[in-house]
JSON list of C-alpha atoms in Angstrom, two decimals:
[
{"chain": "A", "resi": 459, "resn": "MET", "atom": "CA", "xyz": [-8.60, -15.84, 6.04]},
{"chain": "A", "resi": 460, "resn": "ASP", "atom": "CA", "xyz": [-10.07, -13.57, 8.69]},
{"chain": "A", "resi": 461, "resn": "VAL", "atom": "CA", "xyz": [-8.93, -10.20, 10.01]},
{"chain": "A", "resi": 462, "resn": "LEU", "atom": "CA", "xyz": [-7.63, -11.55, 13.33]},
{"chain": "A", "resi": 463, "resn": "SER", "atom": "CA", "xyz": [-5.41, -14.11, 11.59]},
{"chain": "A", "resi": 464, "resn": "VAL", "atom": "CA", "xyz": [-3.88, -11.34, 9.48]},
{"chain": "A", "resi": 465, "resn": "LEU", "atom": "CA", "xyz": [-3.45, -8.85, 12.30]},
{"chain": "A", "resi": 466, "resn": "ARG", "atom": "CA", "xyz": [-2.30, -11.53, 14.77]},
{"chain": "A", "resi": 467, "resn": "ARG", "atom": "CA", "xyz": [-3.59, -9.62, 17.79]},
{"chain": "A", "resi": 468, "resn": "GLU", "atom": "CA", "xyz": [-6.69, -8.91, 19.76]},
{"chain": "A", "resi": 469, "resn": "PRO", "atom": "CA", "xyz": [-8.76, -5.86, 18.75]},
{"chain": "A", "resi": 470, "resn": "ALA", "atom": "CA", "xyz": [-6.78, -2.71, 19.54]},
{"chain": "A", "resi": 471, "resn": "MET", "atom": "CA", "xyz": [-6.14, 0.78, 18.25]},
{"chain": "A", "resi": 472, "resn": "TYR", "atom": "CA", "xyz": [-2.69, 2.05, 17.28]},
{"chain": "A", "resi": 473, "resn": "ILE", "atom": "CA", "xyz": [-2.27, 5.36, 19.10]},
{"chain": "A", "resi": 474, "resn": "GLY", "atom": "CA", "xyz": [1.00, 7.22, 19.48]},
{"chain": "A", "resi": 475, "resn": "GLY", "atom": "CA", "xyz": [3.16, 4.21, 18.65]},
{"chain": "A", "resi": 476, "resn": "SER", "atom": "CA", "xyz": [1.40, 1.73, 20.93]},
{"chain": "A", "resi": 477, "resn": "TRP", "atom": "CA", "xyz": [-1.44, -0.75, 20.63]},
{"chain": "A", "resi": 478, "resn": "VAL", "atom": "CA", "xyz": [-4.27, 0.33, 22.97]},
{"chain": "A", "resi": 479, "resn": "ARG", "atom": "CA", "xyz": [-7.25, -1.81, 23.90]},
{"chain": "A", "resi": 480, "resn": "ALA", "atom": "CA", "xyz": [-10.71, -0.54, 24.70]},
{"chain": "A", "resi": 481, "resn": "ASP", "atom": "CA", "xyz": [-13.15, -1.67, 27.36]},
{"chain": "A", "resi": 482, "resn": "GLU", "atom": "CA", "xyz": [-15.74, -2.48, 24.70]},
{"chain": "A", "resi": 483, "resn": "ILE", "atom": "CA", "xyz": [-15.50, -4.09, 21.28]},
{"chain": "A", "resi": 484, "resn": "ARG", "atom": "CA", "xyz": [-17.96, -4.04, 18.39]},
{"chain": "A", "resi": 485, "resn": "PRO", "atom": "CA", "xyz": [-18.54, -6.59, 15.64]},
{"chain": "A", "resi": 486, "resn": "VAL", "atom": "CA", "xyz": [-17.96, -5.76, 11.98]},
{"chain": "A", "resi": 487, "resn": "ILE", "atom": "CA", "xyz": [-20.81, -7.29, 10.02]},
{"chain": "A", "resi": 488, "resn": "ASN", "atom": "CA", "xyz": [-20.62, -8.50, 6.42]},
{"chain": "A", "resi": 489, "resn": "PRO", "atom": "CA", "xyz": [-23.71, -6.94, 4.80]},
{"chain": "A", "resi": 490, "resn": "ALA", "atom": "CA", "xyz": [-23.91, -9.74, 2.22]},
{"chain": "A", "resi": 491, "resn": "ASP", "atom": "CA", "xyz": [-24.61, -12.51, 4.71]},
{"chain": "A", "resi": 492, "resn": "GLU", "atom": "CA", "xyz": [-24.71, -10.75, 8.10]},
{"chain": "A", "resi": 493, "resn": "SER", "atom": "CA", "xyz": [-21.79, -12.81, 9.41]},
{"chain": "A", "resi": 494, "resn": "THR", "atom": "CA", "xyz": [-19.28, -11.26, 11.80]},
{"chain": "A", "resi": 495, "resn": "VAL", "atom": "CA", "xyz": [-16.00, -10.77, 9.96]},
{"chain": "A", "resi": 496, "resn": "ALA", "atom": "CA", "xyz": [-14.06, -9.06, 12.77]},
{"chain": "A", "resi": 497, "resn": "GLU", "atom": "CA", "xyz": [-14.29, -7.34, 16.10]},
{"chain": "A", "resi": 498, "resn": "VAL", "atom": "CA", "xyz": [-12.91, -3.84, 16.55]},
{"chain": "A", "resi": 499, "resn": "PRO", "atom": "CA", "xyz": [-12.31, -1.71, 19.64]},
{"chain": "A", "resi": 500, "resn": "GLU", "atom": "CA", "xyz": [-14.97, 0.80, 20.63]},
{"chain": "A", "resi": 501, "resn": "ALA", "atom": "CA", "xyz": [-13.03, 4.03, 21.16]},
{"chain": "A", "resi": 502, "resn": "ASP", "atom": "CA", "xyz": [-14.15, 6.57, 23.72]},
{"chain": "A", "resi": 503, "resn": "ALA", "atom": "CA", "xyz": [-13.44, 10.30, 24.11]},
{"chain": "A", "resi": 504, "resn": "GLY", "atom": "CA", "xyz": [-10.19, 9.56, 25.95]},
{"chain": "A", "resi": 505, "resn": "HIS", "atom": "CA", "xyz": [-8.92, 7.46, 23.06]},
{"chain": "A", "resi": 506, "resn": "ALA", "atom": "CA", "xyz": [-9.85, 10.23, 20.62]},
{"chain": "A", "resi": 507, "resn": "GLU", "atom": "CA", "xyz": [-7.99, 12.83, 22.67]},
{"chain": "A", "resi": 508, "resn": "ARG", "atom": "CA", "xyz": [-4.89, 10.61, 22.88]},
{"chain": "A", "resi": 509, "resn": "ALA", "atom": "CA", "xyz": [-5.01, 10.08, 19.12]},
{"chain": "A", "resi": 510, "resn": "LEU", "atom": "CA", "xyz": [-5.35, 13.81, 18.45]},
{"chain": "A", "resi": 511, "resn": "GLU", "atom": "CA", "xyz": [-2.41, 14.64, 20.70]},
{"chain": "A", "resi": 512, "resn": "ALA", "atom": "CA", "xyz": [-0.30, 11.95, 19.03]},
{"chain": "A", "resi": 513, "resn": "ALA", "atom": "CA", "xyz": [-1.22, 13.42, 15.64]},
{"chain": "A", "resi": 514, "resn": "ARG", "atom": "CA", "xyz": [-0.22, 16.91, 16.81]},
{"chain": "A", "resi": 515, "resn": "ARG", "atom": "CA", "xyz": [3.17, 15.64, 18.00]},
{"chain": "A", "resi": 516, "resn": "SER", "atom": "CA", "xyz": [3.71, 13.70, 14.79]},
{"chain": "A", "resi": 517, "resn": "GLN", "atom": "CA", "xyz": [2.84, 16.71, 12.63]},
{"chain": "A", "resi": 518, "resn": "ARG", "atom": "CA", "xyz": [5.45, 18.84, 14.44]},
{"chain": "A", "resi": 519, "resn": "GLU", "atom": "CA", "xyz": [8.07, 16.11, 13.98]},
{"chain": "A", "resi": 520, "resn": "TRP", "atom": "CA", "xyz": [7.16, 15.62, 10.30]},
{"chain": "A", "resi": 521, "resn": "ALA", "atom": "CA", "xyz": [7.36, 19.38, 9.63]},
{"chain": "A", "resi": 522, "resn": "ARG", "atom": "CA", "xyz": [10.98, 19.42, 10.89]},
{"chain": "A", "resi": 523, "resn": "LYS", "atom": "CA", "xyz": [12.07, 16.74, 8.42]},
{"chain": "A", "resi": 524, "resn": "THR", "atom": "CA", "xyz": [13.75, 17.61, 5.13]},
{"chain": "A", "resi": 525, "resn": "GLY", "atom": "CA", "xyz": [12.22, 16.71, 1.79]},
{"chain": "A", "resi": 526, "resn": "VAL", "atom": "CA", "xyz": [14.78, 13.92, 1.42]},
{"chain": "A", "resi": 527, "resn": "GLU", "atom": "CA", "xyz": [13.83, 12.48, 4.82]},
{"chain": "A", "resi": 528, "resn": "ARG", "atom": "CA", "xyz": [10.12, 12.66, 4.00]},
{"chain": "A", "resi": 529, "resn": "GLY", "atom": "CA", "xyz": [10.69, 10.97, 0.65]},
{"chain": "A", "resi": 530, "resn": "ALA", "atom": "CA", "xyz": [12.65, 8.16, 2.31]},
{"chain": "A", "resi": 531, "resn": "ALA", "atom": "CA", "xyz": [9.83, 7.63, 4.84]},
{"chain": "A", "resi": 532, "resn": "LEU", "atom": "CA", "xyz": [7.20, 7.48, 2.10]},
{"chain": "A", "resi": 533, "resn": "ARG", "atom": "CA", "xyz": [9.29, 5.03, 0.04]},
{"chain": "A", "resi": 534, "resn": "ALA", "atom": "CA", "xyz": [9.64, 2.78, 3.11]},
{"chain": "A", "resi": 535, "resn": "ILE", "atom": "CA", "xyz": [5.87, 2.85, 3.61]},
{"chain": "A", "resi": 536, "resn": "ALA", "atom": "CA", "xyz": [5.29, 1.98, -0.05]},
{"chain": "A", "resi": 537, "resn": "GLU", "atom": "CA", "xyz": [7.74, -0.93, 0.20]},
{"chain": "A", "resi": 538, "resn": "GLY", "atom": "CA", "xyz": [5.93, -2.22, 3.29]},
{"chain": "A", "resi": 539, "resn": "ILE", "atom": "CA", "xyz": [2.63, -2.11, 1.43]},
{"chain": "A", "resi": 540, "resn": "ARG", "atom": "CA", "xyz": [4.11, -3.96, -1.56]},
{"chain": "A", "resi": 541, "resn": "ALA", "atom": "CA", "xyz": [5.63, -6.58, 0.73]},
{"chain": "A", "resi": 542, "resn": "ARG", "atom": "CA", "xyz": [2.24, -7.36, 2.29]},
{"chain": "A", "resi": 543, "resn": "GLN", "atom": "CA", "xyz": [0.01, -6.73, -0.70]},
{"chain": "A", "resi": 544, "resn": "GLU", "atom": "CA", "xyz": [-1.64, -10.16, -0.60]},
{"chain": "A", "resi": 545, "resn": "GLU", "atom": "CA", "xyz": [-2.59, -9.84, 3.07]},
{"chain": "A", "resi": 546, "resn": "LEU", "atom": "CA", "xyz": [-3.86, -6.29, 2.52]},
{"chain": "A", "resi": 547, "resn": "ALA", "atom": "CA", "xyz": [-5.91, -7.43, -0.48]},
{"chain": "A", "resi": 548, "resn": "GLN", "atom": "CA", "xyz": [-7.53, -10.15, 1.67]},
{"chain": "A", "resi": 549, "resn": "LEU", "atom": "CA", "xyz": [-8.42, -7.56, 4.32]},
{"chain": "A", "resi": 550, "resn": "VAL", "atom": "CA", "xyz": [-10.03, -5.27, 1.75]},
{"chain": "A", "resi": 551, "resn": "VAL", "atom": "CA", "xyz": [-11.96, -8.07, 0.06]}
]
């Protein structure tokens, strides 16, 4: 199993709710055998600024939520992780 087969998409960054591609990509090298295990987007300053602005917006939205709403969001995230635990384990390994 490789990263692309798990992600099912070309290298992109998730910024502000959308998948964003970059002009350049970089290989991720396995240090054990120097094989390429994935390709990832090479972010530039514009990508970083978009990500920071998205984080600022998200923080304001999160701060307005009640404790109950935050708890429900975190439980949903945990359930999503549990549902895909095998795929996530393969990515980490």
